[in-house]
XYZ file of C-alpha atoms in Angstrom:
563
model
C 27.347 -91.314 0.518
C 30.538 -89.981 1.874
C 32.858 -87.478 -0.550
C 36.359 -86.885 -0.390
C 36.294 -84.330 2.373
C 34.704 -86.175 4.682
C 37.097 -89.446 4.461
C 39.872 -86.896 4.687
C 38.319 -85.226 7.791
C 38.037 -88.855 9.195
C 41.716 -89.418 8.920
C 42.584 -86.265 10.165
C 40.217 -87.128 13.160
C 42.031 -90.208 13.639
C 45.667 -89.248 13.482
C 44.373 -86.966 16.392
C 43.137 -89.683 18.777
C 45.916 -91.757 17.707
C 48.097 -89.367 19.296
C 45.824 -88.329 22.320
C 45.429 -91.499 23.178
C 48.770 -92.260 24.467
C 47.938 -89.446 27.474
C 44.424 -90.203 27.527
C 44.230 -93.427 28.581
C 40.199 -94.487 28.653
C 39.072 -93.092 25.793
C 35.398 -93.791 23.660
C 34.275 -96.823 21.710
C 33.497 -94.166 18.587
C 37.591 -92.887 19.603
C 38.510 -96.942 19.411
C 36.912 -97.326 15.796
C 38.438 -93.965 14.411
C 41.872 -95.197 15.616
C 41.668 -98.540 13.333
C 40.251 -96.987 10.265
C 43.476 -94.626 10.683
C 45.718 -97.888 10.449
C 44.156 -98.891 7.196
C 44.312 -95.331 5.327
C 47.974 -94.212 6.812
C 49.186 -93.784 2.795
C 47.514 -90.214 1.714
C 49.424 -87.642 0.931
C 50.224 -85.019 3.314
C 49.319 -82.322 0.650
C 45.581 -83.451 0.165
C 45.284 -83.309 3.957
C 46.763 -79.828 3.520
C 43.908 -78.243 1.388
C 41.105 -78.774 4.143
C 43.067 -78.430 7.286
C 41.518 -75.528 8.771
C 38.090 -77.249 7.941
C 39.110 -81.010 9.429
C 41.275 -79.290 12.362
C 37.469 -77.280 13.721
C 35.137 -79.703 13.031
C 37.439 -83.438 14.279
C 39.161 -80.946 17.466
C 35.423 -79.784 18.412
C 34.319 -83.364 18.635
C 37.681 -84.368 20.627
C 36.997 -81.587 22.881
C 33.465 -82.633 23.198
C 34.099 -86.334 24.374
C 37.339 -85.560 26.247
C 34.703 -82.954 28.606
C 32.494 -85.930 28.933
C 35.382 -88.141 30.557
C 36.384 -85.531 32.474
C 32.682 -84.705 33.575
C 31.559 -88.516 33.968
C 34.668 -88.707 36.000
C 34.071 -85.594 38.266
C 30.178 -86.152 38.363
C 29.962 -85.973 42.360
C 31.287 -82.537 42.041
C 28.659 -79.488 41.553
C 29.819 -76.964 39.282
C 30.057 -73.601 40.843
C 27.258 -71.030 40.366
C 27.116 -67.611 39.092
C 25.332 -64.587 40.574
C 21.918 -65.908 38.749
C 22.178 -69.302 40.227
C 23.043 -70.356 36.735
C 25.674 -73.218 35.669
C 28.749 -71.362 33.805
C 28.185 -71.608 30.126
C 30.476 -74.450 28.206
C 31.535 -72.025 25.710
C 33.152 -69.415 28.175
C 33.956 -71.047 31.104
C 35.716 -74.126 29.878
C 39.760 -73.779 31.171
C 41.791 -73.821 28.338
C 45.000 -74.562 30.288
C 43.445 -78.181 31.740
C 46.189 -80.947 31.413
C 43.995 -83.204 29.989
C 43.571 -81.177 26.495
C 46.384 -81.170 23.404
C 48.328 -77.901 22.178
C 46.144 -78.252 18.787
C 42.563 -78.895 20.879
C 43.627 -75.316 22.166
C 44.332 -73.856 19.036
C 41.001 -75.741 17.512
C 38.842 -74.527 20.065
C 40.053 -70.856 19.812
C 39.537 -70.858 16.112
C 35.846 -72.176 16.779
C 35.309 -69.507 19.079
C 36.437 -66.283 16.560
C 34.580 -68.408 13.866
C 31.373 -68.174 15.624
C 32.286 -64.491 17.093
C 32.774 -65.460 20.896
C 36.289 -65.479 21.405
C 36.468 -62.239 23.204
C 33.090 -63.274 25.105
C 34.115 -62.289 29.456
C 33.581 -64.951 31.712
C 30.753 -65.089 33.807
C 32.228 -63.498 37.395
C 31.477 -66.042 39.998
C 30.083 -64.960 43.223
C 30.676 -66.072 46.509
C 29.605 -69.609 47.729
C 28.251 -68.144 51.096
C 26.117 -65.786 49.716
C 22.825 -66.383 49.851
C 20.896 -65.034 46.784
C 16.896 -65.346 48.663
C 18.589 -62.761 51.098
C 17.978 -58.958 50.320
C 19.139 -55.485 51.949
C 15.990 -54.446 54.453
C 16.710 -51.127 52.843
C 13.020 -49.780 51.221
C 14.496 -49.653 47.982
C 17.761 -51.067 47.697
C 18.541 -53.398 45.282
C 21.265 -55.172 47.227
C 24.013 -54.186 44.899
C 27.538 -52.879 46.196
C 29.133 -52.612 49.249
C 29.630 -49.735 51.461
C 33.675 -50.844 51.688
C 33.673 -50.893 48.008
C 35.324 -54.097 47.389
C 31.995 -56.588 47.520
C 29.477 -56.953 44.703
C 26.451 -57.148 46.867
C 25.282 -56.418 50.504
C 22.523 -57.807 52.564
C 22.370 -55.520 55.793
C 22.087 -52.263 56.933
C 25.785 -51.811 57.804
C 26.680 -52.270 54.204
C 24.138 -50.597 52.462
C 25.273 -47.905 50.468
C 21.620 -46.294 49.645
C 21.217 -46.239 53.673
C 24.341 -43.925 54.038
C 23.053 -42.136 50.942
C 25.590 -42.833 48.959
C 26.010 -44.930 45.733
C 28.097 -48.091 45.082
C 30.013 -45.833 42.440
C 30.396 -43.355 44.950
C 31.752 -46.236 47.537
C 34.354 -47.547 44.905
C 35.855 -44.164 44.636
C 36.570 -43.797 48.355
C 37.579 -47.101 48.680
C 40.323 -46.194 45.769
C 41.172 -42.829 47.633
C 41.762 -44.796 50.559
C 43.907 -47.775 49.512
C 45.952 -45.034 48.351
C 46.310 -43.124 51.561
C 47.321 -46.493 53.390
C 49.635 -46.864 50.632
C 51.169 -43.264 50.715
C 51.147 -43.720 54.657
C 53.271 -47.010 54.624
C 56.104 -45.757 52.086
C 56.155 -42.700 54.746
C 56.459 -44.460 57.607
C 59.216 -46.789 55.717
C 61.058 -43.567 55.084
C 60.999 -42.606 58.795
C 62.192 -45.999 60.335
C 65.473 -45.179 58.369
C 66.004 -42.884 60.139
C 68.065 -43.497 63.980
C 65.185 -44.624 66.372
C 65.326 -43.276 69.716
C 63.162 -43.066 73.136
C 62.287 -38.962 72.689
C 62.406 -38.545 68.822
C 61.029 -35.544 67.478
C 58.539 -34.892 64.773
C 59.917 -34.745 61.027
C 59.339 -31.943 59.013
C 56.664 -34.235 56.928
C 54.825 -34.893 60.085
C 54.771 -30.942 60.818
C 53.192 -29.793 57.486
C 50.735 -32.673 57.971
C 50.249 -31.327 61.073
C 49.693 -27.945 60.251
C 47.746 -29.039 56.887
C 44.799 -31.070 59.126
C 44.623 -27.900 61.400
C 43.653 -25.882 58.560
C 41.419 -28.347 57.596
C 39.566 -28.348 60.028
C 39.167 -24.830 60.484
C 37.640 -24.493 57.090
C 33.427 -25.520 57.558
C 30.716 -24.749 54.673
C 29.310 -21.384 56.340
C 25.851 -22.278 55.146
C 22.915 -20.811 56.096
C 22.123 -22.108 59.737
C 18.402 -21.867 58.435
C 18.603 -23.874 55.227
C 20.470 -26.674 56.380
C 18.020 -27.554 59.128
C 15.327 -26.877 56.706
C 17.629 -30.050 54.069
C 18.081 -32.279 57.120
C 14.294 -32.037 58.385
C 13.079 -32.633 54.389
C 15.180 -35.526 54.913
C 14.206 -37.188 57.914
C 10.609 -36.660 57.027
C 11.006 -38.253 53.558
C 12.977 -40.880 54.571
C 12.646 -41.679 58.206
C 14.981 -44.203 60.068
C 15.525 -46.092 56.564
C 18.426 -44.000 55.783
C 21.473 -42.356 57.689
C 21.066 -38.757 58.558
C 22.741 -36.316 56.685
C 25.871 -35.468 58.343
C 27.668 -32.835 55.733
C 28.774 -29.261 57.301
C 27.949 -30.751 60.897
C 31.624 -31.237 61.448
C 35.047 -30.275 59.227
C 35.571 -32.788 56.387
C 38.493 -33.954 57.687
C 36.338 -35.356 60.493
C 33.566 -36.534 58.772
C 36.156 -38.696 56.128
C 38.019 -40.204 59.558
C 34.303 -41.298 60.393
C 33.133 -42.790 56.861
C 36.702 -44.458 57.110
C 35.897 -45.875 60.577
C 32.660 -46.567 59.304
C 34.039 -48.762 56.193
C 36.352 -50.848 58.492
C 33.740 -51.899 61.002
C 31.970 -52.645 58.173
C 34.599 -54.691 56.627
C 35.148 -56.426 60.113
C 31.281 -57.508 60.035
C 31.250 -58.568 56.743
C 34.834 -60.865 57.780
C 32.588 -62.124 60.814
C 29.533 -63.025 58.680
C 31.881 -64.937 55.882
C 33.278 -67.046 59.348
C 29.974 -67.703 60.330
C 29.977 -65.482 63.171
C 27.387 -63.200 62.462
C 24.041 -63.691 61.013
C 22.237 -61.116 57.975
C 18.960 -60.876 57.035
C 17.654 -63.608 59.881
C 17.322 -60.923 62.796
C 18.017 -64.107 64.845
C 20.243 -63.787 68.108
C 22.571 -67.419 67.961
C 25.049 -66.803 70.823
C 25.294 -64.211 73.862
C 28.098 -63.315 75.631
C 26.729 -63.725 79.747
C 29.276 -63.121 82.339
C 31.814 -65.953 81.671
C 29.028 -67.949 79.747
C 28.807 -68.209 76.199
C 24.972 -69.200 75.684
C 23.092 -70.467 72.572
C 20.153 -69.030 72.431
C 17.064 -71.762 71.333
C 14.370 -69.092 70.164
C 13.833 -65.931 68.592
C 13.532 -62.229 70.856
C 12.768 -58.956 69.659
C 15.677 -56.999 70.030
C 16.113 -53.665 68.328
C 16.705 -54.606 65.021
C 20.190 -53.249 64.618
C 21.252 -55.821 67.791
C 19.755 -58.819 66.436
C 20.905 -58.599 63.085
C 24.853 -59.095 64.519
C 23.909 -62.649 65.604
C 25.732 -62.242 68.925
C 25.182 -59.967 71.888
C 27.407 -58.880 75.001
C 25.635 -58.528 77.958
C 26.099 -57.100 81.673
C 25.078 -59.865 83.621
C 24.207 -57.410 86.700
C 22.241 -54.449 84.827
C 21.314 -56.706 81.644
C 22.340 -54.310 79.497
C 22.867 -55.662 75.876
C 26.217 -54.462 73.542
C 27.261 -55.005 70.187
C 30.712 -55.725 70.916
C 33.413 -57.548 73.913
C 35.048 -53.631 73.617
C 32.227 -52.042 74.672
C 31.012 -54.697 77.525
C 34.800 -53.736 78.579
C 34.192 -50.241 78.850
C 30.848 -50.546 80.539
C 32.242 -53.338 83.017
C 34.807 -50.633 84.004
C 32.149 -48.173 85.573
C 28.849 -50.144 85.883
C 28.351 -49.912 89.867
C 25.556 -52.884 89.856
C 26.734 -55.904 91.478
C 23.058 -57.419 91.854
C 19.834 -56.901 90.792
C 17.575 -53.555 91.855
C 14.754 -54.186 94.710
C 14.430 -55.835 97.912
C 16.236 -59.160 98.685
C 13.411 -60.834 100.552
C 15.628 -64.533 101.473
C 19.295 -65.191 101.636
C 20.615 -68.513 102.898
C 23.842 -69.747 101.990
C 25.400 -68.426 98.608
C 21.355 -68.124 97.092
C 19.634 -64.413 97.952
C 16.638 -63.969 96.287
C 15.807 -60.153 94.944
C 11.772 -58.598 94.282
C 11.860 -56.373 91.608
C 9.117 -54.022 90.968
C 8.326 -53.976 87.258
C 7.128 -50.083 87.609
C 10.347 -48.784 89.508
C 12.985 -50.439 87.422
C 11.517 -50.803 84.092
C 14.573 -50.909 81.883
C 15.859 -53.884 84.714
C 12.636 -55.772 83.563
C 12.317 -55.050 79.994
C 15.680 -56.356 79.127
C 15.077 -59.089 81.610
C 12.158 -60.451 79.889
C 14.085 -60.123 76.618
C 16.598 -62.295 77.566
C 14.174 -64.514 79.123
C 12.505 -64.780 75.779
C 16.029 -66.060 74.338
C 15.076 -69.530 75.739
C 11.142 -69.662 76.302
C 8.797 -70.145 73.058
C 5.371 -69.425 74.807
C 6.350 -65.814 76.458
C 4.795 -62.199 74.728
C 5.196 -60.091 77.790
C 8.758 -57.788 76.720
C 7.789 -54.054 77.784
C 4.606 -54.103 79.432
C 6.031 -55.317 82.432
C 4.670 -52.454 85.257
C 1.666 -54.671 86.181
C 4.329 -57.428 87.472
C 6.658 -58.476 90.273
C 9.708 -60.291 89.219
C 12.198 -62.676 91.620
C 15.095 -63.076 90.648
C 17.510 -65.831 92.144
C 21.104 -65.079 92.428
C 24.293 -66.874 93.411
C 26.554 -65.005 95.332
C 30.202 -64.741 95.211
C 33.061 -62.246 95.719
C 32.081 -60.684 92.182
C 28.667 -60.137 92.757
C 25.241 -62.075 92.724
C 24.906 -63.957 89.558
C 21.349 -64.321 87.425
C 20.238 -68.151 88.541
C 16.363 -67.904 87.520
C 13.695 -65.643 87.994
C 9.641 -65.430 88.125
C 7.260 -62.725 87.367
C 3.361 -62.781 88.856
C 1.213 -60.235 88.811
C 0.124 -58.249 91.538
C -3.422 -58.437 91.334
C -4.423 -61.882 89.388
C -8.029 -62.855 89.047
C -7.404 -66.404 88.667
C -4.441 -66.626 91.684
C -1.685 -67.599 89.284
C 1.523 -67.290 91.593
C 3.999 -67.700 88.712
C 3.262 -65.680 84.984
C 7.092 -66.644 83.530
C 9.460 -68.760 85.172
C 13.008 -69.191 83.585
C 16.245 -70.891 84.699
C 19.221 -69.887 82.738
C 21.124 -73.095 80.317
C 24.464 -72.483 82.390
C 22.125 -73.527 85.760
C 20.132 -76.375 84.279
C 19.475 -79.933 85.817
C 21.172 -78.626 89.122
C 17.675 -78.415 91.097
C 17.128 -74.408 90.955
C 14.120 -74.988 88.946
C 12.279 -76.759 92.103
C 13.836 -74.087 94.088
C 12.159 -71.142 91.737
C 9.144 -73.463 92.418
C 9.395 -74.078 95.379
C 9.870 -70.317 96.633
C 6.852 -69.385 94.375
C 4.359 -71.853 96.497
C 6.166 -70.214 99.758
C 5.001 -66.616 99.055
C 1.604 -68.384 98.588
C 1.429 -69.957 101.968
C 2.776 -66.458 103.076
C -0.511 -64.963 101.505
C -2.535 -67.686 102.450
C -3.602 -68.152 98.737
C -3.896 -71.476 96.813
C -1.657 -71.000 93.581
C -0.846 -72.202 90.800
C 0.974 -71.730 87.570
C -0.083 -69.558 84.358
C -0.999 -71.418 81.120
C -0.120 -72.745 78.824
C 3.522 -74.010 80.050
C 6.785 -74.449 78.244
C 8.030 -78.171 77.598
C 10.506 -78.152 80.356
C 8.238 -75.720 82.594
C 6.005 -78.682 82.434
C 8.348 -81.410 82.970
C 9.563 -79.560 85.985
C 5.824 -78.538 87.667
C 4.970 -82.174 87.552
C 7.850 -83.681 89.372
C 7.618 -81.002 91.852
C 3.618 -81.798 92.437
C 4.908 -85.369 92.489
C 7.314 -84.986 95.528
C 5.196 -82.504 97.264
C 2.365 -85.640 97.293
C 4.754 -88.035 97.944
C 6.262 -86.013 101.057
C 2.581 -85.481 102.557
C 1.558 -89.039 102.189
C 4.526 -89.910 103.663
C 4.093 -87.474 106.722
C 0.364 -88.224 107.010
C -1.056 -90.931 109.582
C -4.417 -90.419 109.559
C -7.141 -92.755 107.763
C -9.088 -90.424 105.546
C -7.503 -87.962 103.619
C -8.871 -84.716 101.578
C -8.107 -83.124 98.377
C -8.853 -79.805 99.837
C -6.903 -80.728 103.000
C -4.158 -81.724 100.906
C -4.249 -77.882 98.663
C -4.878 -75.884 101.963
C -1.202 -77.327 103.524
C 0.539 -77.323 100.408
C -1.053 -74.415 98.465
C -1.393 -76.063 95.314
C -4.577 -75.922 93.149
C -6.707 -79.017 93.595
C -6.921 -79.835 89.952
C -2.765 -79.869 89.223
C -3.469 -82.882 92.518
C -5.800 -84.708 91.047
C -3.844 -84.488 87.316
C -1.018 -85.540 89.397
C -2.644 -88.515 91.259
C -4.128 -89.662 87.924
C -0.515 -89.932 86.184
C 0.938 -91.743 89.046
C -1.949 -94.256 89.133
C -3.007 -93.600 92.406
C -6.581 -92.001 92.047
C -9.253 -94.790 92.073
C -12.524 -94.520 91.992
C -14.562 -97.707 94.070
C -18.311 -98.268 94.975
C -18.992 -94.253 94.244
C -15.903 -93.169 95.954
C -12.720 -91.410 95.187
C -9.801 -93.733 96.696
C -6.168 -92.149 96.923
C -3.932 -95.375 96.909
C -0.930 -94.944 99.084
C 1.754 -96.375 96.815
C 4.822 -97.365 99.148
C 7.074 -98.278 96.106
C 6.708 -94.588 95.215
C 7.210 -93.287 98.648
C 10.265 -95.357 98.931
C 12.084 -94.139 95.696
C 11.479 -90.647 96.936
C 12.904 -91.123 100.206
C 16.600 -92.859 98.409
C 16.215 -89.467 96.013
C 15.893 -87.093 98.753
C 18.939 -88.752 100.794
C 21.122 -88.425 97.685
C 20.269 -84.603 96.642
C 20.460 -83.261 100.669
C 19.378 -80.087 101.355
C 21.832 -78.113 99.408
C 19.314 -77.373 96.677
C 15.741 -75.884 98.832
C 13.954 -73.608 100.588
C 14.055 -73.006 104.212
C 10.872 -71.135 104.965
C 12.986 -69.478 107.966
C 15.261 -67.655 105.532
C 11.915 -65.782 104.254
C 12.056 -61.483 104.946
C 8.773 -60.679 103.407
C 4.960 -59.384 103.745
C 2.490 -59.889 101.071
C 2.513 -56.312 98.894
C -0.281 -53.948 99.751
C -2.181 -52.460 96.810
C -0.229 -51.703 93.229
């Protein structure tokens, strides 16, 4: 049964859509019915209406606001509304915009008056975070909760550079210096405003401002905490031992505090400039995974993961010599280092040189740091490699192309000096920029020479990488193809066919089987002497030339004696 009040809210609730629905165009089916039933009851009087307004005007605006959201969300439904902090939708009650085109002057006022009824109208909106961050990702910080910024002006951090615990400091503390120093750079522009009025010239001398400044940071740094020499190494050793590497040394009374707030500001900028970086995309948090390196005049994506010092890998990009393969953090400091690094190829003995390729054997006990960061880098694009520091036991070639500059890294392999089973090649690598241009065969190629040098049957450490193994087989498959072709005899020998070419009889037999030319008839072994094959290898090897290998000729080098 319906009273008095609620036919009156009705026609209140109609008049309304009656006159939304001119801007509204689309509206409901319940909208359409309220509309008609307002045509039939247009005669009450305007001072019954009056006596409930406040009750009709909440309760008919609430359920116009309500419907008028669902057109406007059944409309917009491809778009995801944007997340807070939690990961939570924003509520409906707090986050709705008031000022949306699509809602009347009295929905407003309704929906205001709803909100101090129920005691939420001065509710804050939820503060809505930043779309890149990435809430799974924490500050590596023992005991940080990833909240605040070192620079003060971000909500949350996720690495070391912006941890605020790590500098041992709080993010209340961080906000305060952040203040203090907006307002230097403030107090610093009107300044230098006030000086450009004055007449510029070439030789213009100092103001009288400048001078007291002057005068004021000379004092400054005069004045140092006279503390105890004794109890402030006895603080900074309690320190280190309690918390190690996870936190910033303390630095107070090692320098004046002028100079130790120019380095916190320096400090806050480059942090600032890494946090700008990571927003672009540029750098990487959290992942400790290398993407891109700076090589030479190379930019390289990297394809796997290497265990760089933790503080390197965490940037997401690295700058490296490509002479002494020393890694930096930024293009200024590979600039610097460029300047007055004296390498122009690698350490050791170059053993071959012919044309613009000189290969280099480097001793992994006499240049250690050469081979270390060597095997790091190498570990950039190889997934089955865990040799990074202990590299003394090893010998390492390293290819290089030759210009005016200097010799450039091509490829390298490592072998160990004394190996039980005869492996010839431990790691073999040829950089992305030098790819699919034949120096793989070559690094092959040259590892099989030093083999027939030491008389030795080699072959290749397991297991091999994808394109390690792609590579090994079509070498085995020409160095067959190029004997057969050369032989003339009738009967042929597996061992014969190892002894010449110094490859282990099983990678021959593996690579007769795959071409289909192993057979085995009346209790024999038969090698089938495909011509097809031959043939396609002789129109190959006319194309490539002999740019791209080894001339045995070019070889400087005796087998190592001892370790």
């Amino acid at each position: 049964m319906i009273d008095s009040v609620s036919v009156e809210e009705l026609e209140w609730s109609a008049e309304t859509q009656l006159n939304t629905s001119g801007r509204n165009a689309g509206s409901s089916s319940e909208g359409t019915e309220d509309s008609d039933f307002s045509a039939e009851h247009t005669d009450s009087s305007e001072s019954d209406i009056h006596t409930v307004r406040s009750t009709r005007l909440t309760r008919s605006s609430l359920r116009l606001s309500r419907n008028s959201q669902g057109i406007k969300q059944s409309a917009d439904h491809d778009e995801s509304p944007p997340r807070t902090p939690t990961g939570n939708a924003p509520s409906s009650e707090s986050d709705i915009d008031m000022s949306s085109p699509n809602v009347s002057h009295d929905e407003s006022l309704a929906k205001e008056l709803s909100l101090k009824e129920s005691g939420l109208a001065h509710r804050p909106k939820r503060r809505r975070f930043h779309e890149s961050y990435n809430f799974n990702m924490k500050c590596p910080t023992p005991g940080c909760n990833s909240l605040g910024h070192l620079t003060g002006k971000h909500e949350r951090h996720f690495s070391i550079s912006g941890c605020p615990l790590y500098h041992n400091l709080s993010a209340d503390e961080c906000k305060v210096k952040a203040s203090s120093r907006d307002k230097h750079v403030e107090e610093r522009t009107l300044s230098q405003r006030q000086d450009e009025n004055r007449h510029s010239a070439r030789q213009q001398a100092q103001t009288e401002r400048q001078l007291r400044y002057k005068e004021k940071v000379t004092e400054m740094r005069r004045k140092r905490n006279s503390a105890p020499f004794k109890e402030q190494k006895d603080k900074y050793t309690e320190h280190k031992q309690t918390h190690g590497s996870s936190h910033e040394p303390l630095l107070e009374n090692i320098t004046s505090d002028y100079d130790l707030e120019l380095f916190r500001k320096a400090q806050a900028c480059a942090t600032d400039d890494l946090e700008k970086l990571r927003l672009q995309g540029q750098v990487t948090e959290g992942g400790n995974m290398i993407k891109t390196i700076v090589f030479g005049r190379y930019e390289l994506d990297t394809w796997y993961h290497s265990p760089y010092p933790e503080e390197y890998a965490r940037l997401g990009r690295l700058y490296m010599c490509e002479f002494c393969l020393k890694y930096m953090k930024s293009q200024t400091i590979l600039r610097r280092h460029m300047a007055k690094c004296v390498w122009k190829h690698p350490p050791g003995d170059e053993i071959y040189r012919k044309g613009a390729i000189s290969v280099f054997e480097v001793d992994g006990k006499k240049n250690k740091i050469y081979c270390q960061n060597l095997c790091l880098l190498a570990k950039l694009f190889l997934d089955h490699k865990t040799l990074y520091y202990d590299v003394e036991p090893f010998l390492f070639y390293v290819m290089t192309e030759v210009d005016n500059t200097g010799c450039h890294l091509v490829g390298y392999f490592s072998k160990e000096k004394n190996s039980f089973l005869n492996y010839n090649v431990s790691c073999i690598l040829t950089m992305p920029q030098y790819m699919r241009q034949g120096y793989g065969k070559m690094l092959i190629d040259f590892s099989y020479l030093l083999s027939k040098v030491e008389e030795k049957v080699g072959s290749p450490e397991r297991p091999l990488s994808d394109l390690g193994l792609i590579s090994y087989r079509s070498y085995w498959k020409e160095v067959l193809l190029r004997y057969l072709n050369n032989f003339q005899g009738k009967e042929i020998s597996i061992k014969e066919i190892s002894q010449e070419t110094a490859v282990n009889p099983v990678d021959i037999v593996s690579t007769l089987q795959s071409l289909q030319m192993l057979k085995y008839w009346k209790g024999k072994h038969l090698i089938l002497k495909r011509q097809d094959l031959i043939d396609d290898w002789k129109t190959k090897e006319a194309k490539r030339g002999s740019n791209k290998t080894i001339d045995p000729t070019a070889l400087k080098w005796s087998p190592p004696k001892g370790t």
